[in-house]
Each structure stands twice: as C-alpha cells, then as structure tokens.
Tab-separated table of C-alpha atoms in Angstrom:
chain	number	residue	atom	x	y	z
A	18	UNK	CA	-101.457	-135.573	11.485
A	19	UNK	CA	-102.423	-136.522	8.041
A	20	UNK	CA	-99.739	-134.457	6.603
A	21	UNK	CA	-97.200	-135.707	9.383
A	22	UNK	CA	-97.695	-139.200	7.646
A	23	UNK	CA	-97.761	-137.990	4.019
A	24	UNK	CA	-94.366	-136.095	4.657
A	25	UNK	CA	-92.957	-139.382	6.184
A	26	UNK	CA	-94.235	-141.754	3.356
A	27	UNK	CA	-92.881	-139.698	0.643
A	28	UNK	CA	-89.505	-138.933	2.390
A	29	UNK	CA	-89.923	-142.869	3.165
A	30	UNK	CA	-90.401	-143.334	-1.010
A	31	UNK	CA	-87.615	-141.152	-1.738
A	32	UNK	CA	-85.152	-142.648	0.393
A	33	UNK	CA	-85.892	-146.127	-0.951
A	34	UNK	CA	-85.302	-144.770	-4.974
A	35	UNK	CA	-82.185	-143.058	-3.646
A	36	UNK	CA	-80.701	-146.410	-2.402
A	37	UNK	CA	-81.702	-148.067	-5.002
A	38	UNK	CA	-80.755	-146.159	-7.391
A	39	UNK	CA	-77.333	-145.762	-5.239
A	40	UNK	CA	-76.859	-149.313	-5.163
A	41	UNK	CA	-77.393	-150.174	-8.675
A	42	UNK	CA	-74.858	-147.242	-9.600
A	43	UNK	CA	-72.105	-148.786	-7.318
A	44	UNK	CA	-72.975	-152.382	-9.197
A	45	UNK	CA	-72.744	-151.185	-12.178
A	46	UNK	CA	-69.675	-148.997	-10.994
A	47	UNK	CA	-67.820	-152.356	-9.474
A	48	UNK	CA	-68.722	-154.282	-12.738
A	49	UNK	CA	-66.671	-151.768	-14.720
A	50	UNK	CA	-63.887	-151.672	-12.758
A	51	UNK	CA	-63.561	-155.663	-12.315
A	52	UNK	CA	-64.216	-156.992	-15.835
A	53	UNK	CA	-61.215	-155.861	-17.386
A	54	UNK	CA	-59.298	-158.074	-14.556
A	55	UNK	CA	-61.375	-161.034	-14.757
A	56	UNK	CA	-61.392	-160.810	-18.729
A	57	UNK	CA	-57.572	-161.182	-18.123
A	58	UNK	CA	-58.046	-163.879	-15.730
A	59	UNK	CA	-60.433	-165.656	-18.128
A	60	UNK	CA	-58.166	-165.074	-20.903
A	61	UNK	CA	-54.813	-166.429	-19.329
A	62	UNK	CA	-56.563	-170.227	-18.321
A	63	UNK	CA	-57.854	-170.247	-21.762
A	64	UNK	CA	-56.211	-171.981	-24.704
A	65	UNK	CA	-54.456	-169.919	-26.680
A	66	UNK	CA	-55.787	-171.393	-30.157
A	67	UNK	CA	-59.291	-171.238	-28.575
A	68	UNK	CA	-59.180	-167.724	-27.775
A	69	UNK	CA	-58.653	-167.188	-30.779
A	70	UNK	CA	-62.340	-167.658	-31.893
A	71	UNK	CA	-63.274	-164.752	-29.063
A	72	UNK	CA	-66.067	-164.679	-27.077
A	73	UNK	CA	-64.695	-165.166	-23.732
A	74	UNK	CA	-65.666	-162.646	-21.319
A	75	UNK	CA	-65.817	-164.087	-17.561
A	76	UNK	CA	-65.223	-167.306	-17.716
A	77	UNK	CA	-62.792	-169.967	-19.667
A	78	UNK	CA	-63.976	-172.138	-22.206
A	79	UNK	CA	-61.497	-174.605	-22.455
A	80	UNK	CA	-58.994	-174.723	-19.316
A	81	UNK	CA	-55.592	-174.812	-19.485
A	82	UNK	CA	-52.420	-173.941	-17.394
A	83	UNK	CA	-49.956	-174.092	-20.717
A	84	UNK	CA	-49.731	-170.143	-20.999
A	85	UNK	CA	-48.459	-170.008	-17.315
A	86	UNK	CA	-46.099	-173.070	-18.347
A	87	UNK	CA	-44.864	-171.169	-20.823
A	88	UNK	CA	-44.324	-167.831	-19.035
A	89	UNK	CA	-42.236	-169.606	-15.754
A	90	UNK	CA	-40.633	-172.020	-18.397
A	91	UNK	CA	-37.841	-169.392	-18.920
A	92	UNK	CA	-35.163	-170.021	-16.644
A	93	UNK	CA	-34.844	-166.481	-14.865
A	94	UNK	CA	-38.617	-165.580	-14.016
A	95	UNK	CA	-38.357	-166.972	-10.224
A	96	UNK	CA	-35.194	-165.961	-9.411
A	97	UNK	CA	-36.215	-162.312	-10.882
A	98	UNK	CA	-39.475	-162.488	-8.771
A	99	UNK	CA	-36.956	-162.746	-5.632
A	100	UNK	CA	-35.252	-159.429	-7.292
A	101	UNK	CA	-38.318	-157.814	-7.665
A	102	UNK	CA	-39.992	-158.344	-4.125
A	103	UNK	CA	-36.380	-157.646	-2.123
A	104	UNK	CA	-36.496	-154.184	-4.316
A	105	UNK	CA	-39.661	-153.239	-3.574
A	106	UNK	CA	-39.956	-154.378	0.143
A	107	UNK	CA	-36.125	-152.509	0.603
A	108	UNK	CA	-37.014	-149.623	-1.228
A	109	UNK	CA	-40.198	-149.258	0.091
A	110	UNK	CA	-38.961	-148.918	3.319
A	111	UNK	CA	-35.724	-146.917	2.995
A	112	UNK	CA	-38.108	-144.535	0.936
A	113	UNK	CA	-40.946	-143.788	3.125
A	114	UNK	CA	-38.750	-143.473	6.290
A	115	UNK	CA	-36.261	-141.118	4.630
A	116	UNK	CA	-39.072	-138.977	3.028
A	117	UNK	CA	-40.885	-139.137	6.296
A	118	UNK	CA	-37.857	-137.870	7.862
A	119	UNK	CA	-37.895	-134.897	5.096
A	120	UNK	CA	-41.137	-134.190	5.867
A	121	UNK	CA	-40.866	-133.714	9.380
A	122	UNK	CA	-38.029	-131.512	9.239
A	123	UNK	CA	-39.557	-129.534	6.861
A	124	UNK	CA	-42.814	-129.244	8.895
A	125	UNK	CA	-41.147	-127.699	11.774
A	126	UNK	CA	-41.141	-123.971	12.183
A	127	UNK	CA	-38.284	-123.678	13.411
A	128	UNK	CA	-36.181	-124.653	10.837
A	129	UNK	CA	-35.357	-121.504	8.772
A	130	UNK	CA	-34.549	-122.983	5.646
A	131	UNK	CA	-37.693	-124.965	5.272
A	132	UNK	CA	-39.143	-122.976	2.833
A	133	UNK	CA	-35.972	-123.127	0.510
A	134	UNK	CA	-35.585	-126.678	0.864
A	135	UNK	CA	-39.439	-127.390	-0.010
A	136	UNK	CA	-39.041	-125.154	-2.842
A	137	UNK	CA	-35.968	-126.877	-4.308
A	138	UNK	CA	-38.059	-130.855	-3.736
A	139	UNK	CA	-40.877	-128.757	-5.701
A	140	UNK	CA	-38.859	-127.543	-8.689
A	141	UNK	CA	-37.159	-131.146	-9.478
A	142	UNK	CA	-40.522	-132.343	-10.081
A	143	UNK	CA	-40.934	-130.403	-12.650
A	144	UNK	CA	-37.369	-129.756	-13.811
A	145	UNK	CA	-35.074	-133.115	-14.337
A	146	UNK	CA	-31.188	-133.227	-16.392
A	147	UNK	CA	-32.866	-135.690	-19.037
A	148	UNK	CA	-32.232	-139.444	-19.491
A	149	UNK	CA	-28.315	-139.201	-20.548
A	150	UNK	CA	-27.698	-136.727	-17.622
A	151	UNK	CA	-28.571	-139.493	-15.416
A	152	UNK	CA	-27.243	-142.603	-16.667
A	153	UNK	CA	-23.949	-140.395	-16.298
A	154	UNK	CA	-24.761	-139.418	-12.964
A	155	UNK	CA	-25.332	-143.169	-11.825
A	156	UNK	CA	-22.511	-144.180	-14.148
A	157	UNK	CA	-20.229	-141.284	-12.129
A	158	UNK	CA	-21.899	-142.363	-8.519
A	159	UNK	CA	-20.308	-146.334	-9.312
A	160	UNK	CA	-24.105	-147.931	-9.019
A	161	UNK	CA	-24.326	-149.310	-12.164
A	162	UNK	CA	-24.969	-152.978	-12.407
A	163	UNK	CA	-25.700	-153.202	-8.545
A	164	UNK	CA	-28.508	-153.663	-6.892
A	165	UNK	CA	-28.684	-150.076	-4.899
A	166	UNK	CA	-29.685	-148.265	-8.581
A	167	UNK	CA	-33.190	-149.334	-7.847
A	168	UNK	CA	-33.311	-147.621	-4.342
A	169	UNK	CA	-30.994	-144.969	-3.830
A	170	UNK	CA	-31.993	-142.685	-6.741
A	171	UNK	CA	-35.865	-142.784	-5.882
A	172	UNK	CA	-35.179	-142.520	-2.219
A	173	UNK	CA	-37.424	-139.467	-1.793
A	174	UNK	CA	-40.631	-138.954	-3.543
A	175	UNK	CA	-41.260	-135.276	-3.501
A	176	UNK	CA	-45.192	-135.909	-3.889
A	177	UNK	CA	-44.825	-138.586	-1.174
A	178	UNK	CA	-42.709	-136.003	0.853
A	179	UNK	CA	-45.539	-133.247	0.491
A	180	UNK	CA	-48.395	-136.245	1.599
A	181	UNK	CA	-46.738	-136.845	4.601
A	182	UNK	CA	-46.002	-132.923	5.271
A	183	UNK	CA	-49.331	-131.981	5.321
A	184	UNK	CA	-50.273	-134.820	7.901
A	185	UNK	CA	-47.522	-134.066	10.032
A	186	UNK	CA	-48.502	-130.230	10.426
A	187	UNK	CA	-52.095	-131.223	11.086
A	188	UNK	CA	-50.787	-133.096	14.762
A	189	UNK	CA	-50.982	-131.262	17.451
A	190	UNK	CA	-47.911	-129.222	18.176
A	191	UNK	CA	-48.682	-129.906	22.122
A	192	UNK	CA	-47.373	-132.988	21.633
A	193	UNK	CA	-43.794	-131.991	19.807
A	194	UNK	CA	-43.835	-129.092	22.855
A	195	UNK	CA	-44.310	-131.826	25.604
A	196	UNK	CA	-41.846	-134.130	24.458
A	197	UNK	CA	-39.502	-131.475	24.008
A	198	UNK	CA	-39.915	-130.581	27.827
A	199	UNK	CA	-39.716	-133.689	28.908
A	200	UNK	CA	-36.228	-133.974	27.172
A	201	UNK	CA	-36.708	-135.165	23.791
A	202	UNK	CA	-34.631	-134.814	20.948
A	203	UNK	CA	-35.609	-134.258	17.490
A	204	UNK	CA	-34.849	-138.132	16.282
A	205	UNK	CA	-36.486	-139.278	19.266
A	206	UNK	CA	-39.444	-137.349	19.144
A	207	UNK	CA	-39.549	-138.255	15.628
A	208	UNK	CA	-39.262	-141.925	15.948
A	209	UNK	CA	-41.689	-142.337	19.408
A	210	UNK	CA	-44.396	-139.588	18.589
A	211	UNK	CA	-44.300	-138.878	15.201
A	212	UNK	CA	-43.822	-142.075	13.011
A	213	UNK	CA	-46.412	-143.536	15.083
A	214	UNK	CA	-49.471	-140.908	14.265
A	215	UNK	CA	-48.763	-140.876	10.891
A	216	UNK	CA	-49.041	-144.103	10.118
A	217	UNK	CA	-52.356	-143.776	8.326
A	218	UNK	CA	-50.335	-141.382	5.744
A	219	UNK	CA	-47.440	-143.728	5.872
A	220	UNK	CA	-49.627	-146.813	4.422
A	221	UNK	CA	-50.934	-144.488	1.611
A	222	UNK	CA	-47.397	-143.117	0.984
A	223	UNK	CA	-46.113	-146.965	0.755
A	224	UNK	CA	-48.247	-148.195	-1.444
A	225	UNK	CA	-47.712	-146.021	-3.633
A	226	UNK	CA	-43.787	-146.332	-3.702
A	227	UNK	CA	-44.146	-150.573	-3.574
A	228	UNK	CA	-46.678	-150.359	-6.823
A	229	UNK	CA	-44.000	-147.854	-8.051
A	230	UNK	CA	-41.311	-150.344	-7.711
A	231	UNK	CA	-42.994	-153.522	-8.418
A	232	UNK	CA	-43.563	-152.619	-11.905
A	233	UNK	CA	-40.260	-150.382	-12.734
A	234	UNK	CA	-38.577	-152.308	-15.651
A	235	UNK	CA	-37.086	-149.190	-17.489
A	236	UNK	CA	-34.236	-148.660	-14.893
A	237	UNK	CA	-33.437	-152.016	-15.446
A	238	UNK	CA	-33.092	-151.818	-18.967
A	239	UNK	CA	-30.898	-148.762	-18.210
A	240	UNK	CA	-28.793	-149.788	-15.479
A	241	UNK	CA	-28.557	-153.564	-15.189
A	242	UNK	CA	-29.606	-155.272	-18.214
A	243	UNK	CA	-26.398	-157.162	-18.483
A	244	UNK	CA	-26.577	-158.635	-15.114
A	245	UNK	CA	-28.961	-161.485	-15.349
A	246	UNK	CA	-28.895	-161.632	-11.457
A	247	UNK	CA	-30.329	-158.685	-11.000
A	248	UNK	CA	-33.385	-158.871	-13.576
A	249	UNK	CA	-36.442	-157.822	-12.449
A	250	UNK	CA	-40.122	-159.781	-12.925
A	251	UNK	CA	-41.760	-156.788	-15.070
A	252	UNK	CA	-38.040	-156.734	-17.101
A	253	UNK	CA	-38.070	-160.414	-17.724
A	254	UNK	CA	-42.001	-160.729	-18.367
A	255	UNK	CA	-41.474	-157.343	-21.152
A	256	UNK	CA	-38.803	-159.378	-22.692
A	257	UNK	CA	-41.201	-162.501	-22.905
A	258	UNK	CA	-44.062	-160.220	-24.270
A	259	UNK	CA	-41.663	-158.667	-26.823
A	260	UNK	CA	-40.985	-162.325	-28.019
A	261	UNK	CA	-44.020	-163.145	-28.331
A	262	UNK	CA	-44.955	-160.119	-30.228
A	263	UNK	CA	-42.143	-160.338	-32.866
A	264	UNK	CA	-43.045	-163.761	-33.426
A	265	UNK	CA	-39.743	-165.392	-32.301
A	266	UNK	CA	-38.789	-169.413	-32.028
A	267	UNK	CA	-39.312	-169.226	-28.280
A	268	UNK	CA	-42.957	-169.841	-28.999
A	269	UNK	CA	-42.788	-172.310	-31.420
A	270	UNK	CA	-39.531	-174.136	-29.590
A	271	UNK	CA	-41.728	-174.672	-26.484
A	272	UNK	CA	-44.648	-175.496	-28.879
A	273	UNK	CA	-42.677	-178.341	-30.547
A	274	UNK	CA	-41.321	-179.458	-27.390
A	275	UNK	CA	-44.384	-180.473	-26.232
A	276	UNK	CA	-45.705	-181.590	-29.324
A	277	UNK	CA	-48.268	-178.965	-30.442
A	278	UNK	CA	-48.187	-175.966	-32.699
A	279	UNK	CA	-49.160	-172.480	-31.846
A	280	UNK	CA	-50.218	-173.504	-27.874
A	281	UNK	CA	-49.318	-169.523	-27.259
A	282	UNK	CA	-49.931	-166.501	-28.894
A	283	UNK	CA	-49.618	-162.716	-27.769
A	284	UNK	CA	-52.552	-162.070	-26.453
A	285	UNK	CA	-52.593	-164.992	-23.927
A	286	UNK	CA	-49.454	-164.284	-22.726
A	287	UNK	CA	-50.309	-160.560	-22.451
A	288	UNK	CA	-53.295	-161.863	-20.757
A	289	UNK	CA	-51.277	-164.183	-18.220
A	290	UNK	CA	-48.481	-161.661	-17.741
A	291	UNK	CA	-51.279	-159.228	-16.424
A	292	UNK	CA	-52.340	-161.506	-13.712
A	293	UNK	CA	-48.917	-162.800	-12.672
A	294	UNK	CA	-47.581	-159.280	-12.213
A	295	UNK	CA	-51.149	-158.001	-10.672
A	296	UNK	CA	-51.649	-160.447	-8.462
A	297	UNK	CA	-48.892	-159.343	-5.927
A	298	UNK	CA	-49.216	-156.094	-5.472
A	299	UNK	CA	-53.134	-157.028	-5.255
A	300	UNK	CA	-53.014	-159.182	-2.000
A	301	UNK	CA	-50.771	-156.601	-0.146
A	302	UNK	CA	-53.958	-153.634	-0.473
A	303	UNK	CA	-56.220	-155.537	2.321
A	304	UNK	CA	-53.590	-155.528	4.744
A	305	UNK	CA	-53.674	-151.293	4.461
A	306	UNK	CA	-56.891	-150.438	3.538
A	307	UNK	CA	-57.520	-150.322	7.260
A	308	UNK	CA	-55.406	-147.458	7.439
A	309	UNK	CA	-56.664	-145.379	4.453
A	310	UNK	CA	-60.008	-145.824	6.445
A	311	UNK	CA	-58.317	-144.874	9.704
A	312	UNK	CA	-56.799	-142.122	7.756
A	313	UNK	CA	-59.945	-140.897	6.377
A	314	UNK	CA	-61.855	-140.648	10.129
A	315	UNK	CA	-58.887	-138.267	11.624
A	316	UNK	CA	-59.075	-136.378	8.461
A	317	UNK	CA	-62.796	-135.752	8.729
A	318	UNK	CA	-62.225	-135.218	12.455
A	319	UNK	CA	-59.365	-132.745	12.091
A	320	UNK	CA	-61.689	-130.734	9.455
C-alpha cells in the first residue's frame, strides 16, 4: 500500500512540473509570436517624432491617429482596398473549386492519364519560362490591364491541388461506388458528395490562396500599373512606403498642410502599413480554424 501511494504522489509531482513547465513554454511561446504584432500596433498610434526616441515596446506613449491620416490621405487607398478584397474573395473561389476539381479527377483510378497529368502539375513547380516568358504570354492571351490577370493565371495551385488529392483518396470509395449506382455522374457526385467532405481541406487550401492574393503586389506592378482602377492595397501601400523611404515631398506636403514638420517618418508608416494590411486577412482565420480542427480529428481518425 505504502508504495501504491508513493508511486501515485510522485507520478502526482511529475505531472504537476510537466504542466507547468508546459504552460510556461506555451507563454513564453505565444509572447514571441505576438510581440512583433503588437510592437507594430504600438508603433503605428505612436507619434512619429516620438518614436523616434525608442523605447516603445507594447504600448504607445503619446497617441496619435496622424500616421493612419497620412496613409488613407492618398486618394486611391479605398478604392484599391475594394480591388484587393473582390481579387482575393474571386480568386479564392475560382481557385480552390477548379483545383478541387483537378484533384478529384486526378484521384480517381480510373482515369488512365492521372499519373501523367500529376506529373506534368509536379514539374511546373519546379520548372517555370521566366518573368519575360510570361508577361508575353499574358501580353499574347489579351489580359493585360484587366482585372482577370490576377485570377486566371494562378487558377490552380499545384501544392493546393496535391492537399486536396491526398484528402480526397483518404474518403471512402463506398461512397463514389454508391452514388455511382444510384445514377450519379462524375460532376454530380463531385459537387453533392465530394465538395462537401472535404471541406476541412478546402478551408486550409483557401486560406492559403486568399493570404496569397491579399498581399500579391508584383503582378500588379507587371500587368496593371498603368490602370489606377485596378491598383491593389499592398501596390498602393509599397508605393507609399517607397515614398517615404526616398524621402519624397509627399511627407513633408502633408506635414506642412497641417502645420507641423516631420509628423511621419518610415518607420511609422512601415509600422501602420503592417497593421492595415494584417488586419484583414487576420479576422477571416477564426471563422476557419474550426475546420483545421475538424480537419485534424478525421485525420487522426483515418490514421
């Protein structure tokens, strides 16, 4: 009995240091990963010839909303926030359905070329034409300044595409064989059976390709930076940060328009550029985490 008790008390002892321990590792873990952000925040409602002294860390020391005045005072920033959410809510969905659609032909064993195809998806990620080859190639394909260059050449996401594969060919293929029997074509079985249980993949899948094109900027550059109307947020807040950088009058114009001198410098607008294009793409992760969790459990279950 005695030794019942001892074995209990230590296990008891241990389990307690491992939580604790545990605990104070995830702390310290979260810390890490949040004060970068909350530097940023900190840094952005700061005054820009304050912050200049240093020493701010979590919190402001002297509030002020003039950087964000300054970054929405140019004319085009709401109007390329509208251009920037319809290209990544579009593209987002055009991109996961058509790369789910991939990956469910592929995944069938029936289709003979699958292993060609997958092996072709596989080499361009590796193996592109180069940055002239496409600018022809859009130039040749009529997309330039339109809106459509930001979906139509990312359409399919051979990573994505592979994701969603290997989820697909963990179902069970009674299902596919009973909706077949009961007179079900490939679309439909597609659309009713299979875009439904792979939804959990499907959330992962879109978040990545809506962070993707949130923050693309470089296509714009490439394919559309003459068309004001179709300027992105990142594109118009890189063209604010490379002001700022180089020192220009835009600064010092808005500066002397309000009757100050130096009420921005690069590093709070760096700092308030961070949080206006974080924020975003920030508040749409609770609305799927559910489903990387939900993704996780049938994982663990399939295994």
């Amino acid at each position: 009995m005695l030794k019942t008790n001892s074995a209990r008390y230590s296990s008891s002892i241990g389990d307690k240091i491992f939580d604790v321990c545990n605990y104070s590792f995830m702390i310290v873990l979260i810390i890490i990963t949040l004060y970068p952000f909350i530097n940023m925040f900190a840094l952005s409602f700061n005054d820009a010839n304050d912050s200049i002294r240093g020493d701010i860390y979590f919190w402001p020391r002297e509030w002020t909303i003039r950087n964000y005045e300054y970054v929405f005072n140019e004319s085009n920033v709401f109007f390329a926030t509208f251009i920037s959410a319809a290209r990544t809510i579009v593209g987002t969905i055009v991109s996961v359905f058509c790369t789910a659609m991939l990956a469910f032909a592929i995944s069938r064993p029936e289709y003979k070329l699958k292993k060609f195809v997958s092996i072709t998806f596989i080499f361009t990620m590796y193996f592109s034409g180069g940055l002239i080859p496409s600018y022809l190639l859009i130039k040749e394909l009529g997309m330039l300044n339109s809106f459509w260059v930001y979906i139509i050449p990312g359409i399919i996401g051979v990573f994505n595409m592979i994701v969603i594969r290997s989820f697909i060919e963990g179902l069970p293929e009674g299902i596919m064989e009973s909706a077949k029997m009961d007179g079900a074509g490939d679309l439909t079985t597609f659309v009713r059976i299979v875009l439904p249980l792979t939804v959990p993949a499907l959330a992962t899948v879109s978040l990545f390709v809506a962070v993707y094109q949130w923050n693309s900027w470089f296509d714009v550059f490439l394919y559309n930076s003459s068309r004001h109307n179709l300027s992105t947020l990142q594109y118009e807040l890189m063209k604010i940060l490379s002001t700022s950088n180089t020192g220009a009058s835009a600064a010092d114009q808005y500066a002397n328009a309000q009757g100050n001198v130096q009420m921005v410098t690069p590093t709070s607008i760096r700092a308030t550029m961070t949080i206006v294009a974080s924020v975003p793409i920030i508040m749409v992760y609770p609305f799927l985490q559910k489903y990387f969790v939900k993704g996780m459990v049938v994982g663990g279950v399939k295994g």
